[in-house]
């Protein structure tokens, strides 16, 4: 008699391994071994350090900890300087070698520096930690106290999630990108649509997305309310990781079994999706771009881990090349990482943006976190490539933040009002 | 079972409302003074020890900043009662010693109602109306952590036991 093992979803497979069990089942609470922990300057050392001191233990394994500074970068006052100094000191004292100081936003730096491997359990001290799911990692965000617990013990409890499969069949139209997919999904399923379960993006349209586009999907799983946002690894994943010095491991086994039970399975026709915009003050307030044609922004912000990676910059530059943004408009560009920024500079993408009238900002969280001096003023209207437009996040509570893709930002820069990128794509080669 | 007054909020109360970004560098005391001020400016100064925050679905959505839960602990809120919570907030709450109760009928509670809860049983008693509402019983290991005062004191205890 042949023995069939129970079919499992990708999330269940990763958590089975992390819990050192043959199989796990949705709803079960398991204690997992953490493969990697990532923290940043805001929720990291300044918060976890004192807790570890109180517990009287060092980090459980300095090789399994990555520290990245991005929130209070660049420093702007005595407090922020002290936060970064404390971070550096803690990293030294703990003997952590995987430290990336002011190299860009953590969720972009983590994979680009080769720290991720498919099939692993990764915990991040930030809500957009699901970004690691783009590489087939079960990665999720926790607060600082819980992170201190992880750093002290190397363990974390997880309620094994159900899987919500979001399948996109066919192909997206030109001008429609991952950001549009997520704004659409937030509108359709709501910000609690993910129910803190595992979301898995699947289908040929997702497979056709580049790694950075997949990162945008996984990233905004936070806005969808999922715990993790997974894309099963494929040849592209393995090649991308190898290029960055990471070992993709036995990546091909990290797939959902075709007959694994999922809690929800939504199927979408990719060809039907159009560019989306979310109105203030929620990513779930999304609708087709044409509904917003009367909105005239003061500021365009191409920034954040969600929307200013190399490919986002390239997409915007493609529309803006040899053109000028409307006068009176501010167009701020904060490339998501130093590496992406350097590549964009070298290949001429940055100069295309600058010649069009964009102003370059540091590669850090910046306006998206709203922690620094640069904030939106009262009543300012902003179109942003970031993930969330909650009231008061990026500045004054009366500021109006709309969300869209980098392409829609570029089209808006040219039109002076929120515009459909497809109108402008017709004219570029 | 001690009782407290209900403060009612809407759906999707987010972490920027609970712990505004501009005060993230400030002390917990200062930050707590601005807790929920964009929704109800009087909340932080008038909420009493043992009072309850009652809200709509997806309470605590947004960032992982645990100051969102910490501010409520600092203001001595007894529990947050809502039909659903954002996952990270829910974990943070227990880790910091804040009780959160999932109650599908939270909308039946009104501003100013006097409430008492039994988290192990999964019951909310409305002293004003005499009604009893069901809520999800909190798993025993989380209750233990809560009773130890949150994750840190809980771990302190466990690490001490391990050493022995
Ligand atoms: S860029 Fe924005 S969303 Fe990304 S980690 Fe920084 S603050 Fe969070």
Coordinates of C-alpha atoms and ligand atoms in Angstrom, one line a residue:
Chain A
X1 CA 0.0 0.0 0.0
X2 CA 1.3 3.4 -0.9
X3 CA 1.4 6.0 1.9
X4 CA 0.2 9.4 0.9
X5 CA 1.2 12.2 3.2
X6 CA -1.4 14.9 3.8
X7 CA -1.3 17.6 1.1
X8 CA 0.0 20.9 2.6
X9 CA 0.0 24.5 1.7
X10 CA 3.3 26.4 1.4
X11 CA 2.6 28.1 4.7
X12 CA 2.0 24.8 6.4
X13 CA 5.1 23.3 5.0
X14 CA 7.3 26.2 6.2
X15 CA 5.7 26.1 9.6
X16 CA 6.0 22.3 9.9
X17 CA 9.7 22.6 9.4
X18 CA 10.0 25.6 11.8
X19 CA 8.0 23.7 14.4
X20 CA 10.1 20.5 13.8
X21 CA 6.9 18.6 13.2
X22 CA 5.8 16.3 10.3
X23 CA 2.7 18.4 9.7
X24 CA 0.7 21.2 11.2
X25 CA -2.9 22.2 10.9
X26 CA -4.7 25.5 10.7
X27 CA -5.7 26.7 14.2
X28 CA -3.1 24.7 16.0
X29 CA -0.7 26.8 18.2
X30 CA 2.9 25.8 17.6
X31 CA 6.3 27.0 19.0
X32 CA 8.6 27.6 16.1
X33 CA 12.4 28.0 15.7
X34 CA 13.2 31.3 14.1
X35 CA 15.7 31.2 11.2
X36 CA 16.3 34.9 11.0
X37 CA 15.3 38.0 12.8
X38 CA 15.4 41.6 11.4
X39 CA 15.2 44.8 13.3
X40 CA 15.5 48.5 12.5
X41 CA 16.6 51.6 14.4
X42 CA 13.1 52.6 15.6
X43 CA 11.7 49.3 17.1
X44 CA 15.1 47.7 17.4
X45 CA 18.1 48.1 19.8
X46 CA 16.6 51.1 21.7
X47 CA 13.6 49.0 22.6
X48 CA 14.9 45.4 22.7
X49 CA 18.2 46.2 24.3
X50 CA 16.8 47.2 27.7
X51 CA 14.5 44.1 27.7
X52 CA 17.4 41.7 27.0
X53 CA 19.4 43.4 29.8
X54 CA 16.5 42.9 32.2
X55 CA 16.3 39.2 31.2
X56 CA 20.1 39.0 31.6
X57 CA 20.7 37.2 28.2
X58 CA 22.4 38.2 25.0
X59 CA 20.8 37.6 21.5
X60 CA 20.4 33.8 21.1
X61 CA 22.5 33.7 17.9
X62 CA 24.2 36.9 16.5
X63 CA 24.5 35.1 13.1
X64 CA 20.8 35.0 12.8
X65 CA 20.1 38.7 13.4
X66 CA 20.1 41.5 10.8
X67 CA 20.0 45.1 11.9
X68 CA 19.2 47.9 9.5
X69 CA 18.9 51.7 10.1
X70 CA 16.3 53.5 8.0
X71 CA 13.6 55.2 10.2
X72 CA 15.7 58.0 11.8
X73 CA 17.9 58.3 8.7
X74 CA 19.4 60.7 8.0
X75 CA 19.6 62.1 11.6
X76 CA 17.9 65.5 12.1
X77 CA 18.3 66.3 15.7
X78 CA 20.0 65.2 19.0
X79 CA 17.4 62.5 19.6
X80 CA 17.7 60.8 16.3
X81 CA 21.5 61.0 16.5
X82 CA 21.3 59.3 19.9
X83 CA 19.1 56.6 18.5
X84 CA 21.5 55.7 15.7
X85 CA 24.5 55.9 18.1
X86 CA 22.8 53.5 20.5
X87 CA 22.0 51.2 17.6
X88 CA 25.6 51.0 16.5
X89 CA 26.8 50.5 20.0
X90 CA 24.4 47.6 20.6
X91 CA 25.3 45.9 17.3
X92 CA 28.9 46.0 18.3
X93 CA 28.3 44.7 21.8
X94 CA 26.2 41.8 20.6
X95 CA 28.7 40.8 17.9
X96 CA 26.3 41.2 15.1
X97 CA 28.0 41.3 11.7
X98 CA 24.9 41.6 9.4
X99 CA 24.5 45.4 10.0
X100 CA 23.5 47.7 7.3
X101 CA 23.7 51.3 8.4
X102 CA 21.9 53.9 6.3
X103 CA 21.8 51.6 3.2
X104 CA 18.2 52.0 2.6
X105 CA 14.8 50.7 3.8
X106 CA 15.0 47.4 5.7
X107 CA 12.5 45.4 3.6
X108 CA 14.4 46.2 0.4
X109 CA 17.9 45.9 1.9
X110 CA 17.2 42.5 3.6
X111 CA 16.8 40.5 0.3
X112 CA 19.2 42.6 -1.7
X113 CA 22.0 41.9 0.7
X114 CA 21.3 38.2 0.3
X115 CA 19.9 37.4 3.7
X116 CA 16.7 35.4 2.6
X117 CA 16.3 31.8 1.8
X118 CA 13.0 30.2 0.6
X119 CA 11.3 28.0 3.1
X120 CA 12.6 29.7 6.2
X121 CA 10.8 31.4 9.1
X122 CA 11.8 35.0 9.4
X123 CA 10.5 37.5 12.0
X124 CA 10.8 41.3 11.4
X125 CA 10.4 44.1 13.8
X126 CA 8.2 46.1 11.4
X127 CA 4.7 45.7 10.0
X128 CA 5.7 45.5 6.4
X129 CA 7.8 42.4 7.2
X130 CA 5.5 40.2 5.0
X131 CA 7.7 41.6 2.1
X132 CA 10.0 38.6 2.6
X133 CA 7.1 36.4 1.5
X134 CA 8.0 37.3 -2.1
X135 CA 11.0 35.0 -1.7
X136 CA 9.0 32.1 -0.3
X137 CA 9.9 32.9 3.3
X138 CA 7.2 32.8 6.0
X139 CA 8.0 36.3 7.3
X140 CA 5.9 38.5 9.5
X141 CA 6.1 41.5 11.7
X142 CA 6.1 41.8 15.5
X143 CA 6.4 44.5 18.1
X144 CA 9.6 45.2 20.0
X145 CA 8.7 43.3 23.1
X146 CA 7.9 40.2 21.1
X147 CA 11.1 40.7 19.2
X148 CA 13.0 40.8 22.4
X149 CA 11.4 37.4 23.3
X150 CA 12.6 36.1 19.9
X151 CA 16.1 37.5 20.4
X152 CA 16.3 36.0 23.9
X153 CA 15.0 32.5 23.0
X154 CA 15.1 32.0 19.2
X155 CA 11.5 30.9 19.4
X156 CA 8.1 32.3 18.7
X157 CA 4.5 30.9 19.0
X158 CA 2.3 30.9 15.9
X159 CA -1.3 30.0 15.4
X160 CA -1.0 28.0 12.1
X161 CA -2.9 30.1 9.6
X162 CA -5.4 29.1 7.0
X163 CA -4.3 29.9 3.5
X164 CA -6.2 32.5 1.4
X165 CA -5.2 32.0 -2.3
X166 CA -5.4 35.0 -4.6
X167 CA -5.0 33.7 -8.1
X168 CA -4.5 36.0 -11.0
X169 CA -5.0 34.4 -14.4
X170 CA -3.9 35.7 -17.8
X171 CA -1.7 38.8 -18.1
X172 CA -1.9 42.4 -16.8
X173 CA -2.3 45.2 -19.4
X174 CA 0.6 47.6 -20.0
X175 CA 0.5 50.3 -17.4
X176 CA -0.9 48.0 -14.7
X177 CA 1.6 47.0 -12.0
X178 CA 1.7 45.3 -8.6
X179 CA 0.7 48.4 -6.7
X180 CA -2.6 48.5 -8.7
X181 CA -3.2 44.8 -7.8
X182 CA -2.8 45.6 -4.1
X183 CA -4.9 48.7 -4.1
X184 CA -7.6 46.8 -5.9
X185 CA -7.4 43.9 -3.4
X186 CA -7.5 46.3 -0.4
X187 CA -10.7 47.8 -1.9
X188 CA -12.2 44.5 -2.7
X189 CA -11.4 42.5 0.4
X190 CA -10.9 45.3 2.9
X191 CA -8.0 46.0 5.2
X192 CA -9.0 43.0 7.3
X193 CA -9.6 40.7 4.3
X194 CA -6.4 38.8 5.1
X195 CA -7.8 37.9 8.6
X196 CA -4.3 37.6 9.9
X197 CA -4.0 34.3 7.9
X198 CA -1.5 33.4 5.2
X199 CA -2.2 35.0 1.8
X200 CA -0.7 33.2 -1.2
X201 CA -0.4 35.0 -4.5
X202 CA -0.6 32.6 -7.4
X203 CA -1.4 32.3 -11.1
X204 CA 0.5 33.1 -14.3
X205 CA 0.2 36.8 -14.0
X206 CA 2.0 36.7 -10.6
X207 CA 4.6 34.4 -12.1
X208 CA 5.2 37.0 -14.8
X209 CA 6.0 39.7 -12.2
X210 CA 9.6 40.5 -11.5
X211 CA 11.0 39.9 -8.0
X212 CA 10.6 43.6 -7.0
X213 CA 7.0 43.6 -8.2
X214 CA 6.3 40.5 -6.1
X215 CA 7.9 42.3 -3.2
X216 CA 5.2 45.0 -3.6
X217 CA 2.5 42.4 -3.4
X218 CA 3.9 40.8 -0.3
X219 CA 4.7 44.2 1.3
X220 CA 1.1 45.4 1.0
X221 CA -0.2 42.1 2.5
X222 CA 0.2 44.2 5.7
X223 CA -2.6 46.5 4.4
X224 CA -4.7 43.5 3.5
X225 CA -4.4 42.3 7.1
X226 CA -2.6 39.0 6.4
X227 CA 0.1 37.7 8.7
X228 CA 2.2 36.6 5.7
X229 CA 2.0 37.2 2.0
X230 CA 3.6 34.4 0.1
X231 CA 4.7 33.9 -3.5
X232 CA 6.0 30.4 -4.2
X233 CA 9.7 30.5 -5.3
X234 CA 10.5 29.7 -9.0
X235 CA 13.5 29.8 -11.3
X236 CA 13.4 33.5 -11.2
X237 CA 13.5 33.6 -7.4
X238 CA 16.5 31.2 -7.3
X239 CA 18.4 33.2 -10.0
X240 CA 17.7 36.6 -8.3
X241 CA 18.9 35.3 -4.9
X242 CA 22.1 33.7 -6.3
X243 CA 23.0 36.9 -8.0
X244 CA 22.9 38.5 -4.6
X245 CA 25.1 35.9 -3.0
X246 CA 22.3 34.0 -1.2
X247 CA 21.8 30.3 -1.3
X248 CA 18.3 29.5 -2.6
X249 CA 18.6 26.1 -1.1
X250 CA 16.2 23.4 -2.2
X251 CA 13.7 26.1 -3.4
X252 CA 11.6 23.9 -5.6
X253 CA 10.1 22.0 -2.7
X254 CA 8.5 25.1 -1.2
X255 CA 5.2 25.0 -3.1
X256 CA 1.7 24.4 -2.1
X257 CA 0.5 20.9 -3.0
X258 CA -2.1 21.2 -5.7
X259 CA -4.7 19.4 -3.6
X260 CA -3.9 21.2 -0.3
X261 CA -7.0 22.6 1.4
X262 CA -7.3 26.4 1.4
X263 CA -9.8 28.5 3.3
X264 CA -10.5 30.9 0.5
X265 CA -9.6 30.8 -3.2
X266 CA -10.3 34.0 -5.2
X267 CA -9.7 33.9 -8.9
X268 CA -9.2 37.2 -10.9
X269 CA -8.8 37.9 -14.6
X270 CA -5.6 40.0 -14.7
X271 CA -6.5 41.5 -18.1
X272 CA -9.5 43.3 -16.5
X273 CA -7.5 45.2 -14.0
X274 CA -6.9 49.0 -14.6
X275 CA -4.7 51.4 -12.7
X276 CA -6.0 52.1 -9.2
X277 CA -5.9 55.0 -6.8
X278 CA -6.8 55.0 -3.1
X279 CA -8.4 58.1 -1.6
X280 CA -7.7 59.5 1.9
X281 CA -7.4 58.0 4.5
X282 CA -7.3 54.3 3.7
X283 CA -5.8 52.0 1.1
X284 CA -9.2 50.4 1.0
X285 CA -10.7 53.5 -0.5
X286 CA -9.6 52.5 -3.9
X287 CA -11.2 52.8 -7.3
X288 CA -10.2 53.1 -11.0
X289 CA -7.8 56.0 -11.7
X290 CA -10.3 57.9 -13.9
X291 CA -12.6 58.5 -10.9
X292 CA -9.9 60.9 -9.5
X293 CA -9.2 63.0 -12.6
X294 CA -10.2 66.2 -10.8
X295 CA -7.7 65.8 -8.0
X296 CA -4.8 68.3 -8.2
X297 CA -1.9 67.3 -6.0
X298 CA 0.6 69.7 -4.5
X299 CA 3.2 67.0 -3.8
X300 CA 4.1 63.7 -5.5
X301 CA 6.0 61.3 -3.3
X302 CA 7.8 58.4 -5.0
X303 CA 9.2 56.7 -2.0
X304 CA 9.1 53.9 0.5
X305 CA 9.8 50.2 0.5
X306 CA 6.5 49.8 -1.3
X307 CA 7.1 52.1 -4.2
X308 CA 10.6 53.4 -4.8
X309 CA 12.6 50.3 -5.7
X310 CA 14.8 50.3 -8.8
X311 CA 11.9 49.1 -11.0
X312 CA 9.5 51.7 -9.6
X313 CA 12.1 54.4 -10.5
X314 CA 12.5 52.9 -13.9
X315 CA 8.8 52.8 -14.5
X316 CA 8.4 56.4 -13.6
X317 CA 11.4 57.5 -15.6
X318 CA 10.1 55.7 -18.7
X319 CA 7.1 58.0 -18.7
X320 CA 9.0 61.1 -17.7
X321 CA 11.9 60.9 -20.1
X322 CA 12.4 64.0 -22.2
X323 CA 9.3 65.6 -20.6
X324 CA 8.8 68.2 -17.8
X325 CA 6.6 67.9 -14.8
X326 CA 3.9 70.6 -14.4
X327 CA 5.1 73.8 -12.8
X328 CA 3.9 74.3 -9.3
X329 CA 4.1 70.6 -8.6
X330 CA 6.7 69.2 -6.1
X331 CA 8.0 65.7 -7.2
X332 CA 10.0 64.1 -4.4
X333 CA 11.9 60.9 -5.1
X334 CA 13.5 58.8 -2.3
X335 CA 15.0 55.7 -3.8
X336 CA 14.3 52.7 -1.5
X337 CA 17.9 51.6 -1.1
X338 CA 21.4 52.9 -1.7
X339 CA 22.1 50.0 -4.1
X340 CA 19.0 50.7 -6.2
X341 CA 19.9 54.4 -6.1
X342 CA 23.4 53.7 -7.4
X343 CA 22.2 51.4 -10.1
X344 CA 19.6 54.0 -11.1
X345 CA 22.2 56.7 -11.2
X346 CA 24.6 54.6 -13.3
X347 CA 22.1 53.6 -15.9
X348 CA 20.7 57.2 -16.2
X349 CA 17.3 56.6 -14.6
X350 CA 18.0 59.2 -11.9
X351 CA 19.0 61.8 -14.4
X352 CA 15.8 61.2 -16.4
X353 CA 13.8 61.9 -13.2
X354 CA 15.9 64.9 -12.3
X355 CA 15.7 66.5 -15.7
X356 CA 12.0 66.1 -15.6
X357 CA 12.0 68.2 -12.4
X358 CA 12.1 65.6 -9.6
X359 CA 13.9 66.4 -6.4
X360 CA 16.0 63.6 -4.8
X361 CA 15.7 62.7 -1.1
X362 CA 17.7 60.4 1.0
X363 CA 17.2 56.6 0.7
X364 CA 15.3 56.0 3.9
X365 CA 11.7 55.9 5.3
X366 CA 11.5 59.7 5.2
X367 CA 8.1 61.1 4.6
X368 CA 6.4 57.7 4.7
X369 CA 7.1 57.1 8.4
X370 CA 6.5 60.8 9.2
X371 CA 9.1 60.6 11.9
X372 CA 11.4 63.3 10.6
X373 CA 11.2 67.1 9.9
X374 CA 9.9 66.6 6.4
X375 CA 6.1 66.3 6.7
X376 CA 3.1 67.3 4.8
X377 CA 1.6 70.7 5.7
X378 CA -2.0 71.5 6.6
X379 CA -4.4 70.8 3.7
X380 CA -1.6 69.7 1.3
X381 CA -2.7 67.1 -1.2
X382 CA -0.2 64.4 -1.9
X383 CA -0.2 61.5 -4.4
X384 CA 2.1 58.8 -2.9
X385 CA 3.6 55.5 -3.9
X386 CA 3.7 54.4 -0.3
X387 CA 1.6 51.7 1.3
X388 CA -0.7 53.5 3.7
X389 CA -2.4 56.9 3.8
X390 CA -3.7 57.0 7.3
X391 CA -4.8 60.4 8.6
X392 CA -1.8 62.3 10.0
X393 CA 0.8 59.7 9.2
X394 CA 2.8 61.7 6.7
X395 CA 2.1 65.1 8.2
X396 CA -0.7 67.3 9.3
X397 CA -4.0 65.5 10.0
X398 CA -5.7 67.8 7.4
X399 CA -3.3 66.6 4.6
X400 CA -4.9 64.6 1.9
X401 CA -2.9 61.6 0.8
X402 CA -3.9 59.5 -2.2
X403 CA -2.0 56.3 -3.1
X404 CA -1.1 55.0 -6.5
X405 CA 1.6 53.2 -8.5
X406 CA 4.9 54.9 -9.6
X407 CA 3.5 54.9 -13.2
X408 CA 0.4 56.8 -12.1
X409 CA 2.5 59.2 -10.2
X410 CA 4.6 59.9 -13.3
X411 CA 1.5 60.4 -15.4
X412 CA 0.1 62.8 -12.8
X413 CA 3.4 64.7 -12.7
X414 CA 2.9 65.4 -16.4
X415 CA -0.8 66.1 -16.3
X416 CA -0.9 68.2 -13.1
X417 CA -3.9 66.2 -12.0
X418 CA -4.3 62.5 -11.2
X419 CA -4.0 60.9 -14.6
X420 CA -4.1 57.4 -16.2
X421 CA -0.6 56.3 -17.1
X422 CA -2.0 54.4 -20.1
X423 CA -2.7 57.8 -21.8
X424 CA 1.1 58.6 -21.7
X425 CA 2.4 55.1 -22.4
X426 CA 1.1 55.2 -25.9
X427 CA 3.7 57.9 -26.7
X428 CA 6.8 56.1 -25.3
X429 CA 8.7 53.5 -27.2
Chain B
X1 CA -14.6 41.3 38.9
X2 CA -14.0 45.0 38.8
X3 CA -16.0 47.2 36.5
X4 CA -15.4 50.2 34.3
X5 CA -17.0 52.5 31.8
X6 CA -17.2 51.9 28.0
X7 CA -15.6 54.4 25.6
X8 CA -16.9 53.7 22.1
X9 CA -14.9 54.0 18.9
X10 CA -15.6 53.1 15.3
X11 CA -14.0 50.6 12.9
X12 CA -10.3 50.3 11.8
X13 CA -8.9 52.4 14.7
X14 CA -5.2 52.5 13.5
X15 CA -1.9 52.6 15.2
X16 CA -1.2 56.2 14.1
X17 CA -4.3 57.2 16.0
X18 CA -3.3 55.2 19.1
X19 CA 0.4 56.3 19.0
X20 CA 0.9 59.3 16.7
X21 CA 4.2 59.2 14.7
X22 CA 5.2 62.7 15.7
X23 CA 5.4 61.6 19.4
X24 CA 7.2 58.3 18.7
X25 CA 10.4 59.8 20.1
X26 CA 8.7 61.1 23.2
X27 CA 8.3 59.4 26.6
X28 CA 5.4 57.0 27.0
X29 CA 3.7 59.4 29.3
X30 CA 3.8 62.2 26.7
X31 CA 2.8 59.8 23.9
X32 CA -0.1 58.5 25.9
X33 CA -1.5 62.0 26.3
X34 CA -2.0 62.0 22.5
X35 CA -3.5 58.5 22.4
X36 CA -6.6 58.6 20.2
X37 CA -6.7 62.4 20.2
X38 CA -7.4 62.6 16.5
X39 CA -10.7 60.7 17.1
X40 CA -11.6 61.9 20.6
X41 CA -9.4 64.7 22.0
X42 CA -10.8 64.3 25.5
X43 CA -10.0 60.5 25.7
X44 CA -6.5 60.5 27.2
X45 CA -7.3 63.1 29.9
X46 CA -10.7 61.7 31.0
X47 CA -10.4 57.9 30.7
X48 CA -10.3 56.3 34.1
X49 CA -8.4 53.3 35.4
X50 CA -10.3 50.1 34.6
X51 CA -12.3 51.7 31.8
X52 CA -12.9 49.8 28.6
X53 CA -12.3 50.7 25.0
X54 CA -15.1 49.3 22.8
X55 CA -14.6 49.5 19.0
X56 CA -15.6 48.2 15.6
X57 CA -13.7 45.6 13.6
X58 CA -10.0 45.5 12.8
X59 CA -8.9 47.5 15.9
X60 CA -5.2 48.4 15.9
X61 CA -4.5 48.1 12.2
X62 CA -1.4 49.6 10.7
X63 CA 2.1 49.6 12.1
X64 CA 3.8 47.2 14.5
X65 CA 4.6 49.9 17.0
X66 CA 3.7 48.5 20.3
X67 CA 3.3 51.9 21.8
X68 CA -0.2 51.7 20.4
X69 CA -1.0 49.0 23.1
X70 CA 1.5 50.4 25.6
X71 CA -0.3 53.8 25.6
X72 CA -3.6 52.0 26.6
X73 CA -1.8 50.1 29.3
X74 CA -0.3 53.3 30.6
X75 CA -3.8 54.9 30.7
X76 CA -4.9 51.8 32.7
X77 CA -7.5 50.7 30.2
X78 CA -8.8 47.3 31.5
X79 CA -9.4 45.8 28.1
X80 CA -10.2 46.5 24.5
X81 CA -13.4 44.9 23.2
X82 CA -14.0 44.6 19.4
X83 CA -15.3 42.1 16.9
X84 CA -11.8 41.7 15.4
X85 CA -8.3 43.0 15.9
X86 CA -5.3 43.5 13.6
X87 CA -3.0 40.6 14.2
X88 CA 0.2 42.4 15.2
X89 CA -1.7 44.6 17.6
X90 CA -3.4 41.6 19.2
X91 CA 0.0 39.9 19.8
X92 CA 1.5 43.2 21.1
X93 CA -1.4 43.7 23.5
X94 CA -0.9 40.4 25.2
X95 CA 2.9 40.8 25.2
X96 CA 2.5 44.1 27.1
X97 CA -0.2 42.9 29.5
X98 CA -3.3 44.4 27.8
X99 CA -6.3 42.2 27.6
X100 CA -8.1 42.3 24.2
X101 CA -11.4 40.5 23.7
X102 CA -13.0 39.4 20.4
X103 CA -16.7 40.0 20.7
X104 CA -18.9 39.8 17.6
X105 CA -21.6 41.7 19.4
X106 CA -19.4 44.6 20.5
X107 CA -21.7 47.0 18.7
X108 CA -24.4 46.2 21.3
X109 CA -22.3 48.1 23.9
X110 CA -22.8 51.8 24.2
X111 CA -20.9 54.8 25.4
X112 CA -20.9 55.0 29.2
X113 CA -22.2 51.5 29.8
X114 CA -20.6 49.9 32.9
X115 CA -18.9 46.6 32.0
X116 CA -17.2 43.7 33.7
X117 CA -15.5 40.8 31.9
X118 CA -14.4 37.2 32.6
X119 CA -11.7 36.5 29.9
X120 CA -11.3 32.8 30.8
X121 CA -15.0 32.2 30.4
X122 CA -15.3 34.5 27.5
X123 CA -18.1 36.7 28.9
X124 CA -18.8 40.4 29.0
X125 CA -21.4 41.6 31.6
X126 CA -23.1 44.9 30.9
X127 CA -24.2 46.1 34.3
X128 CA -26.3 48.9 32.8
X129 CA -28.5 46.7 30.7
X130 CA -28.0 43.4 32.6
X131 CA -27.1 41.7 29.3
X132 CA -24.3 39.1 29.0
X133 CA -22.3 39.0 25.7
X134 CA -20.1 36.2 24.5
X135 CA -16.5 36.8 23.5
X136 CA -13.8 34.4 22.5
X137 CA -12.3 32.8 25.6
X138 CA -8.6 33.7 25.8
X139 CA -6.3 30.6 25.6
X140 CA -4.8 29.5 28.9
X141 CA -1.1 30.2 27.9
X142 CA -2.0 33.8 27.0
X143 CA -3.9 34.3 30.2
X144 CA -0.9 33.0 32.1
X145 CA 1.3 35.5 30.3
X146 CA -1.2 38.3 31.1
X147 CA -1.3 37.4 34.7
X148 CA 2.5 37.4 34.9
X149 CA 2.3 41.0 33.6
X150 CA 3.1 40.4 29.9
X151 CA 5.9 38.7 27.9
X152 CA 8.9 40.1 29.7
X153 CA 8.1 39.2 33.3
X154 CA 6.7 35.9 31.9
X155 CA 10.1 35.2 30.2
X156 CA 12.0 36.2 33.3
X157 CA 10.2 33.6 35.2
X158 CA 10.7 30.9 32.5
X159 CA 14.4 31.6 32.1
X160 CA 14.8 31.4 35.8
X161 CA 13.1 28.0 35.8
X162 CA 15.2 26.8 32.9
X163 CA 18.4 27.7 34.8
X164 CA 17.3 25.6 37.7
Ligands
LIG1 S1 9.2 53.0 4.0 FE1 7.3 53.4 5.1 S2 6.3 51.4 5.0 FE2 8.4 51.0 4.4 S3 9.5 50.4 6.4 FE3 9.7 52.7 6.1 S4 8.0 53.6 7.3 FE4 7.5 51.4 6.9

